[in-house]
Coordinates of C-alpha atoms and ligand atoms in Angstrom, one line a residue:
X255 CA 0.0 0.0 0.0
X256 CA 1.5 3.4 -0.9
X257 CA 1.3 6.3 1.6
X258 CA -1.6 8.0 -0.3
X259 CA -3.6 4.7 0.1
X260 CA -2.5 4.5 3.7
X261 CA -3.7 8.0 4.3
X262 CA -7.0 7.3 2.6
X263 CA -7.6 4.1 4.6
X264 CA -6.6 5.9 7.8
X265 CA -9.1 8.6 6.9
X266 CA -11.7 6.0 6.3
X267 CA -10.9 3.4 9.0
X268 CA -9.3 5.5 11.6
X269 CA -12.0 8.0 10.7
X270 CA -12.2 9.4 14.2
X271 CA -8.7 10.9 14.2
X272 CA -9.0 12.3 10.6
X273 CA -12.6 13.4 11.2
X274 CA -11.5 15.2 14.4
X275 CA -8.6 16.8 12.5
X276 CA -11.0 18.0 9.7
X277 CA -13.3 19.5 12.4
X278 CA -10.4 21.2 14.1
X279 CA -9.2 22.8 10.9
X280 CA -12.6 24.1 10.1
X281 CA -12.4 26.3 13.2
X282 CA -8.7 27.0 13.3
X283 CA -7.2 30.4 14.0
X284 CA -4.7 30.6 11.1
X285 CA -1.8 29.4 13.2
X286 CA -0.4 26.4 11.3
X287 CA 1.7 25.5 14.3
X288 CA -1.4 25.0 16.4
X289 CA -2.9 22.3 14.1
X290 CA -2.8 19.0 15.9
X291 CA -2.5 16.6 13.0
X292 CA -3.0 12.8 13.2
X293 CA 0.2 10.8 13.4
X294 CA 0.3 9.6 9.8
X295 CA 0.3 13.2 8.6
X296 CA 3.4 14.2 10.6
X297 CA 6.7 14.7 8.9
X298 CA 10.1 14.5 10.7
X299 CA 11.4 17.3 8.4
X300 CA 11.6 20.8 9.6
X301 CA 10.5 23.8 7.6
X302 CA 14.1 25.2 7.7
X303 CA 15.0 22.4 5.2
X304 CA 12.5 23.7 2.7
X305 CA 14.9 26.5 1.7
X306 CA 17.0 23.9 -0.1
X307 CA 14.2 23.4 -2.7
X308 CA 15.4 26.6 -4.4
X309 CA 18.4 24.9 -5.8
X310 CA 18.0 21.3 -6.7
X311 CA 19.5 22.0 -10.1
X312 CA 22.5 24.2 -9.5
X313 CA 23.5 24.5 -13.2
X314 CA 20.1 26.0 -13.9
X315 CA 20.4 28.4 -10.9
X316 CA 23.9 29.6 -12.1
X317 CA 23.1 29.7 -15.9
X318 CA 21.9 33.4 -16.0
X319 CA 25.5 34.5 -15.1
X320 CA 26.8 33.3 -18.4
X321 CA 24.2 35.0 -20.6
X322 CA 25.0 38.5 -21.8
X323 CA 21.6 39.6 -23.2
X324 CA 19.5 41.0 -20.4
X325 CA 16.2 39.7 -21.7
X326 CA 17.6 36.2 -22.2
X327 CA 19.1 36.5 -18.7
X328 CA 15.7 37.4 -17.3
X329 CA 14.2 34.4 -19.2
X330 CA 16.8 32.0 -17.7
X331 CA 15.9 33.4 -14.2
X332 CA 12.2 32.7 -15.0
X333 CA 13.1 29.2 -16.2
X334 CA 15.1 28.5 -13.0
X335 CA 12.2 29.7 -10.8
X336 CA 9.7 27.4 -12.6
X337 CA 12.0 24.4 -12.3
X338 CA 12.0 24.9 -8.5
X339 CA 8.2 24.6 -8.1
X340 CA 8.0 20.9 -8.3
X341 CA 10.6 20.5 -5.5
X342 CA 9.0 23.2 -3.4
X343 CA 5.4 22.1 -3.5
X344 CA 5.2 18.5 -4.7
X345 CA 8.5 16.7 -3.8
X346 CA 7.1 15.4 -0.5
X347 CA 4.0 14.1 -2.3
X348 CA 5.4 12.3 -5.4
X349 CA 2.3 10.2 -5.5
X350 CA -0.3 12.9 -5.1
X351 CA -1.8 12.8 -1.7
X352 CA 0.8 12.3 1.0
X353 CA 1.7 15.9 1.8
X354 CA 2.6 16.0 5.5
X355 CA 2.8 18.6 8.3
X356 CA 6.4 19.7 8.7
X357 CA 8.1 20.3 12.1
X358 CA 7.8 23.9 13.3
X359 CA 11.4 25.3 13.6
X360 CA 12.6 26.8 16.8
X361 CA 14.2 30.2 16.9
X362 CA 17.9 29.9 15.8
X363 CA 17.4 26.5 14.1
X364 CA 19.9 26.1 11.3
X365 CA 20.0 24.0 8.1
X366 CA 23.3 24.2 6.4
X367 CA 24.6 22.3 3.3
X368 CA 26.1 22.4 -0.1
X369 CA 25.6 21.1 -3.6
X370 CA 28.7 20.0 -5.6
X371 CA 28.3 19.3 -9.3
X372 CA 29.3 20.7 -12.7
X373 CA 28.2 24.2 -11.5
X374 CA 30.9 24.0 -8.8
X375 CA 30.1 24.4 -5.1
X376 CA 26.8 26.1 -4.2
X377 CA 26.3 26.8 -0.5
X378 CA 23.0 26.9 1.5
X379 CA 22.4 28.7 4.8
X380 CA 18.9 28.5 6.2
X381 CA 18.0 30.0 9.7
X382 CA 14.8 30.3 11.7
X383 CA 15.0 34.0 12.3
X384 CA 11.7 34.6 14.1
X385 CA 9.4 32.4 16.2
X386 CA 6.5 34.7 16.8
X387 CA 5.6 35.1 13.9
X388 CA 7.5 32.1 12.5
X389 CA 9.9 33.1 9.7
X390 CA 12.7 31.3 7.9
X391 CA 15.5 33.2 6.1
X392 CA 17.9 31.7 3.6
X393 CA 21.0 32.5 1.5
X394 CA 22.2 30.4 -1.4
X395 CA 25.4 31.2 -3.3
X396 CA 26.9 29.6 -6.3
X397 CA 30.6 30.2 -5.5
X398 CA 32.1 30.1 -9.1
X399 CA 29.6 32.6 -10.6
X400 CA 28.5 34.6 -7.5
X401 CA 24.8 34.0 -8.4
X402 CA 23.1 34.5 -5.0
X403 CA 19.6 34.1 -3.7
X404 CA 18.5 35.5 -0.4
X405 CA 15.0 35.7 1.1
X406 CA 12.7 35.0 3.9
X407 CA 9.4 33.4 4.2
X408 CA 6.4 33.2 6.6
X409 CA 3.0 31.7 6.0
X410 CA -0.5 33.1 6.8
X411 CA -3.2 30.4 6.8
X412 CA -6.9 30.7 6.7
X413 CA -9.8 28.3 6.2
X414 CA -12.4 28.5 3.5
X415 CA -13.4 25.1 2.1
X416 CA -9.8 24.0 2.7
X417 CA -6.5 25.3 4.2
X418 CA -5.4 28.4 2.2
X419 CA -1.9 29.6 2.6
X420 CA -0.6 33.0 1.7
X421 CA 3.2 33.3 1.6
X422 CA 4.6 36.4 3.2
X423 CA 8.2 37.5 2.3
X424 CA 10.1 37.6 -0.9
X425 CA 13.4 36.6 -2.5
X426 CA 16.1 38.6 -4.1
X427 CA 18.4 37.0 -6.8
X428 CA 21.7 38.7 -7.6
X429 CA 23.2 37.8 -10.9
X430 CA 26.6 39.1 -11.9
X431 CA 26.6 40.3 -15.4
X432 CA 29.2 39.1 -17.9
X433 CA 29.3 42.5 -19.6
X434 CA 29.0 45.0 -16.7
X435 CA 30.4 45.5 -13.1
X436 CA 26.8 46.0 -11.9
X437 CA 25.0 42.8 -11.1
X438 CA 21.3 42.4 -12.1
X439 CA 18.9 42.2 -9.2
X440 CA 15.7 40.2 -9.5
X441 CA 12.9 40.6 -6.9
X442 CA 10.7 37.5 -6.6
X443 CA 7.3 37.1 -5.0
X444 CA 5.9 33.8 -3.7
X445 CA 2.7 32.1 -4.8
X446 CA -0.3 31.4 -2.6
X447 CA -1.3 27.8 -2.2
X448 CA -4.1 25.7 -0.9
X449 CA -4.4 22.1 0.2
X450 CA -6.5 19.7 -1.9
X451 CA -7.6 16.2 -1.2
X452 CA -8.1 16.9 2.6
X453 CA -11.5 15.4 2.7
X454 CA -10.1 12.1 1.4
X455 CA -7.2 12.0 3.8
X456 CA -4.8 12.4 0.8
X457 CA -3.6 16.1 0.9
X458 CA -1.5 17.7 -1.9
X459 CA -0.6 21.2 -2.8
X460 CA -2.2 23.3 -5.5
X461 CA -0.8 26.8 -6.3
X462 CA -3.1 29.7 -7.1
X463 CA -3.2 33.4 -8.0
X464 CA -0.1 34.9 -9.6
X465 CA 3.5 35.6 -8.6
X466 CA 6.1 37.9 -10.2
X467 CA 9.8 38.3 -10.9
X468 CA 11.0 41.8 -11.8
X469 CA 14.5 42.8 -12.7
X470 CA 16.8 45.9 -12.4
X471 CA 17.3 45.5 -16.1
X472 CA 13.7 46.4 -16.9
X473 CA 12.0 43.0 -17.4
X474 CA 9.1 41.5 -15.5
X475 CA 7.7 37.9 -15.5
X476 CA 4.1 37.2 -14.4
X477 CA 3.2 33.6 -13.5
X478 CA -0.5 32.6 -13.3
X479 CA -1.3 29.4 -11.6
X480 CA -4.4 27.2 -12.0
X481 CA -5.5 23.8 -11.1
X482 CA -7.9 21.2 -12.3
X483 CA -11.3 22.8 -12.3
X484 CA -14.6 20.9 -12.1
X485 CA -14.9 20.9 -15.9
X486 CA -11.5 21.6 -17.3
X487 CA -7.8 22.2 -16.8
X488 CA -5.0 20.0 -15.5
X489 CA -3.5 19.9 -12.0
X490 CA -0.6 22.2 -11.3
X491 CA -0.9 24.2 -14.5
X492 CA 0.6 27.7 -15.1
X493 CA 1.1 30.2 -17.9
X494 CA 3.9 32.8 -17.6
X495 CA 4.9 35.7 -19.7
X496 CA 8.0 37.8 -19.8
X497 CA 7.7 41.5 -20.9
X498 CA 9.4 44.8 -20.5
X499 CA 8.4 46.2 -17.1
X500 CA 5.2 48.2 -17.4
X501 CA 4.4 46.8 -20.9
X502 CA 2.4 43.7 -20.1
X503 CA 1.0 43.5 -23.6
X504 CA 4.5 43.4 -25.3
X505 CA 5.2 39.8 -24.4
X506 CA 8.7 38.6 -25.4
X507 CA 8.4 35.0 -24.2
X508 CA 5.6 32.9 -23.0
X509 CA 5.9 29.7 -21.0
X510 CA 3.2 27.1 -20.3
X511 CA 2.8 23.7 -18.8
X512 CA 2.5 21.9 -15.5
X513 CA 5.0 22.7 -12.8
X514 CA 5.0 19.1 -11.7
X515 CA 5.5 17.8 -15.2
X516 CA 7.0 19.6 -18.2
X517 CA 6.8 23.1 -19.7
X518 CA 7.7 24.8 -22.9
X519 CA 9.1 28.3 -23.6
X520 CA 8.0 30.0 -26.8
X521 CA 9.0 33.4 -28.2
X522 CA 6.2 36.0 -28.5
X523 CA 2.9 36.3 -26.8
X524 CA 1.2 33.0 -27.8
X525 CA 2.4 29.5 -28.1
X526 CA 0.4 28.7 -31.3
X527 CA 1.1 31.9 -33.1
X528 CA 2.7 31.6 -36.5
X529 CA 5.6 33.9 -35.5
X530 CA 6.2 32.0 -32.3
X531 CA 9.1 29.5 -32.0
X532 CA 9.9 27.0 -29.4
X533 CA 12.9 28.4 -27.5
X534 CA 13.4 25.9 -24.7
X535 CA 11.7 23.2 -22.7
X536 CA 11.9 21.4 -19.3
X537 CA 10.9 17.9 -18.3
X538 CA 11.9 17.1 -14.7
X539 CA 11.9 13.4 -15.5
X540 CA 14.8 13.9 -17.9
X541 CA 16.8 16.1 -15.6
X542 CA 19.5 15.1 -13.3
X543 CA 19.0 16.5 -9.8
X544 CA 22.0 17.2 -7.5
X545 CA 21.5 16.0 -3.9
X546 CA 22.4 18.4 -1.1
X547 CA 25.3 17.4 1.1
X548 CA 24.7 17.9 4.9
X549 CA 27.3 17.2 7.6
X550 CA 26.9 13.9 9.4
X551 CA 24.6 14.4 12.4
X552 CA 27.4 14.0 15.0
X553 CA 29.5 16.8 13.3
X554 CA 26.5 19.2 13.1
X555 CA 26.1 22.2 15.4
X556 CA 23.5 21.2 18.1
X557 CA 21.1 23.8 16.6
X558 CA 21.3 22.3 13.1
X559 CA 17.9 20.9 12.2
X560 CA 18.5 17.2 11.6
X561 CA 20.6 16.9 14.8
X562 CA 18.2 18.9 16.9
X563 CA 15.1 17.1 15.7
X564 CA 16.7 13.6 15.4
X565 CA 14.9 12.1 18.4
X566 CA 11.5 13.5 17.2
X567 CA 12.1 12.4 13.6
X568 CA 13.0 8.8 14.8
X569 CA 9.9 8.7 17.0
X570 CA 7.8 9.8 14.0
X571 CA 9.4 7.1 11.9
X572 CA 8.6 4.4 14.5
X573 CA 5.1 5.8 14.9
X574 CA 5.8 6.2 18.7
X575 CA 3.5 9.1 19.4
X576 CA 4.3 9.2 23.1
X577 CA 8.0 9.7 22.4
X578 CA 7.1 12.3 19.6
X579 CA 5.1 14.3 22.2
X580 CA 7.8 14.0 24.9
X581 CA 10.7 14.9 22.6
X582 CA 8.9 17.9 21.1
X583 CA 7.9 19.2 24.4
X584 CA 11.5 19.0 25.7
X585 CA 12.5 21.4 22.9
X586 CA 9.4 23.7 23.4
X587 CA 10.0 24.0 27.2
X588 CA 13.7 24.6 26.8
X589 CA 13.0 27.3 24.2
X590 CA 10.4 29.0 26.4
X591 CA 12.9 29.0 29.2
X592 CA 15.6 30.4 27.0
X593 CA 13.3 33.3 25.9
X594 CA 12.5 34.0 29.6
X595 CA 16.2 34.0 30.5
X596 CA 16.9 36.4 27.7
X597 CA 14.1 38.7 28.8
X598 CA 15.2 38.7 32.4
X599 CA 18.8 39.5 31.3
X600 CA 17.7 42.2 28.9
X601 CA 19.2 40.6 25.8
X602 CA 17.9 39.2 22.6
X603 CA 18.6 36.0 20.7
X604 CA 21.4 36.7 18.3
X605 CA 20.7 35.5 14.8
X606 CA 23.8 33.9 13.3
X607 CA 23.6 34.7 9.6
X608 CA 20.9 37.4 9.1
X609 CA 20.0 40.8 10.4
X610 CA 16.9 42.9 10.3
X611 CA 17.3 45.7 7.8
X612 CA 16.7 48.9 9.8
X613 CA 18.5 51.6 7.8
X614 CA 16.9 53.9 5.3
X615 CA 14.4 52.2 2.9
X616 CA 15.5 48.9 1.5
X617 CA 17.3 49.5 -1.9
X618 CA 15.8 46.5 -3.7
X619 CA 12.2 47.0 -2.5
X620 CA 12.3 50.7 -3.2
X621 CA 13.6 50.2 -6.7
X622 CA 11.7 47.1 -7.8
X623 CA 8.8 46.7 -5.3
X624 CA 6.4 49.1 -7.0
X625 CA 6.4 47.2 -10.3
X626 CA 5.0 44.1 -8.7
X627 CA 3.0 45.6 -5.8
X628 CA 5.5 44.8 -3.0
X629 CA 5.5 47.3 -0.2
X630 CA 8.7 49.1 0.8
X631 CA 8.6 47.5 4.3
X632 CA 8.4 44.0 2.9
X633 CA 5.5 43.1 5.3
X634 CA 8.2 43.2 8.1
X635 CA 5.5 43.2 10.8
X636 CA 4.4 39.7 9.7
X637 CA 7.9 38.2 9.6
X638 CA 9.5 39.7 12.7
X639 CA 11.5 42.1 10.4
X640 CA 12.8 42.6 7.0
X641 CA 15.6 40.1 7.0
X642 CA 18.8 40.4 5.0
X643 CA 21.8 38.1 4.8
X644 CA 24.6 39.5 6.9
X645 CA 28.0 38.7 5.3
X646 CA 29.9 39.9 8.3
X647 CA 28.1 37.6 10.7
X648 CA 28.5 34.7 8.2
X649 CA 32.3 35.4 8.0
X650 CA 32.5 35.3 11.8
X651 CA 30.5 32.0 11.9
X652 CA 33.0 30.5 9.4
X653 CA 35.9 31.4 11.6
X654 CA 34.4 29.7 14.7
X655 CA 36.3 26.6 15.7
X656 CA 34.3 23.3 15.8
X657 CA 32.5 23.0 19.2
X658 CA 33.9 20.5 21.7
X659 CA 31.6 17.7 22.7
X660 CA 31.1 19.4 26.1
X661 CA 30.2 22.7 24.5
X662 CA 27.8 21.0 22.2
X663 CA 26.1 19.1 25.0
X664 CA 25.8 22.3 27.0
X665 CA 24.0 24.1 24.1
X666 CA 21.7 21.1 23.5
X667 CA 20.8 21.0 27.2
X668 CA 20.2 24.7 27.6
X669 CA 18.4 25.4 24.4
X670 CA 16.7 22.1 23.5
X671 CA 16.4 20.3 26.8
X672 CA 18.4 17.3 25.5
Ligands
HCR824 C1 -1.0 18.4 5.2 C2 -1.8 19.3 6.0 C3 -2.9 18.5 6.6 C4 -1.0 20.0 7.1 C5 -0.6 21.4 6.7 C6 0.8 21.4 6.3 C7 1.3 22.8 5.8 C8 1.7 23.5 7.1 C9 2.5 22.7 4.9 C10 2.1 21.8 3.6 C11 2.9 22.3 2.5 C12 3.8 23.3 3.1 C13 4.5 24.4 2.2 C14 5.3 23.7 1.1 O1 4.6 23.1 0.1 C15 6.3 24.5 0.5 C16 6.8 25.7 0.9 C17 7.8 26.5 0.1 C18 8.9 26.9 1.0 O2 9.9 27.6 0.2 C19 8.4 27.6 2.2 C20 7.5 26.8 3.0 C21 6.2 26.3 2.2 C22 5.3 27.4 1.9 C23 5.5 25.2 3.0 C24 4.8 25.8 4.3 C25 4.1 24.7 5.1 C26 3.1 23.9 4.2 C27 2.0 24.9 3.8

């Protein structure tokens, strides 16, 4: 039995737990962390890991740095963005219907790794920068080209027929140009999503609405998402167009397909226009994907996600709900105590890699935000701040010597109750 079938039969047979869950979500307050999901829907993976979905194909991520034409560079950025969607929203649910509830990261949780392939080394830093409201920040750099993505993300959920999730935050991609000293900057918004299949106990994600990518070189891409309607359409569909910013009707390229399957890029406004030609295509089945390398658990910092959550993740794997509850609550209690200590001592938790942008208006949001309706403050009130990668802090972290076993145990005890 695959996990979608397991879920469905749990929903049917173990109807009481799934039924109770459905009832609880119908009245939930929008706080995803407060959802008490039945055991089979729990995942042992924390949301800090999700930042890695941005770069499962490093050569596609780094490709824009080699293109000298700004419009084509913008197209390569759009292509890369579209290739990430399958990982972001469907990789945990290969057979539709086994999306799970990820672990809620604790403040200061880290997920660090790197990809090594024909694009060279690409580094990932992901940090839980805020707990109330929960927000994750990330920075991904392809070292040979300097292509760099930074961003932060929070979710606001509501219930109307199903769980609807609005993503708050944005991403900024910096692409060094082969012909100029000035890199291009791309401001990226994130799609809304909702959960389908809940009633059958086999949840999966569908994207909705539109998201945008706009560049400092004067190009904007709009991506419209749609799903399978009652009468027509295919799951996970999208159409995208790339046009000079402010001239939505002057489409240079159009892209269409399914973000879980394949898509085609055509020149001009319409795919079946006599003047339009096929420029490029993507089929994830035919693509090689580079696995992320993460340090072995014993070598990780105690606040690194897989080390910190290892006991919870093992208990979830074994289906030992009592242990899941106990191990989770150790972390929650220790975190509450840590916050109380900080408050009493008049200090704040120090983020290791990111800082809140507090100076004059943010350069990228001021320059590019208006073209795609993003506010200058970046919804900072809903994400605990406008988070930017802090290269100075990152350098300091890099210089830190490896923790001794005693130091690591002390941190694990104080901050995670382990
Ligand atoms: C399955 C259901 C019953 C419980 C609710 C789970 C809910 C909290 C999960 C499900 C899917 C998750 C999305 C995920 O698809 C992908 C991303 C993209 C990533 O870059 C940032 C996180 C986000 C939005 C996840 C948030 C948590 C979601 C909505």
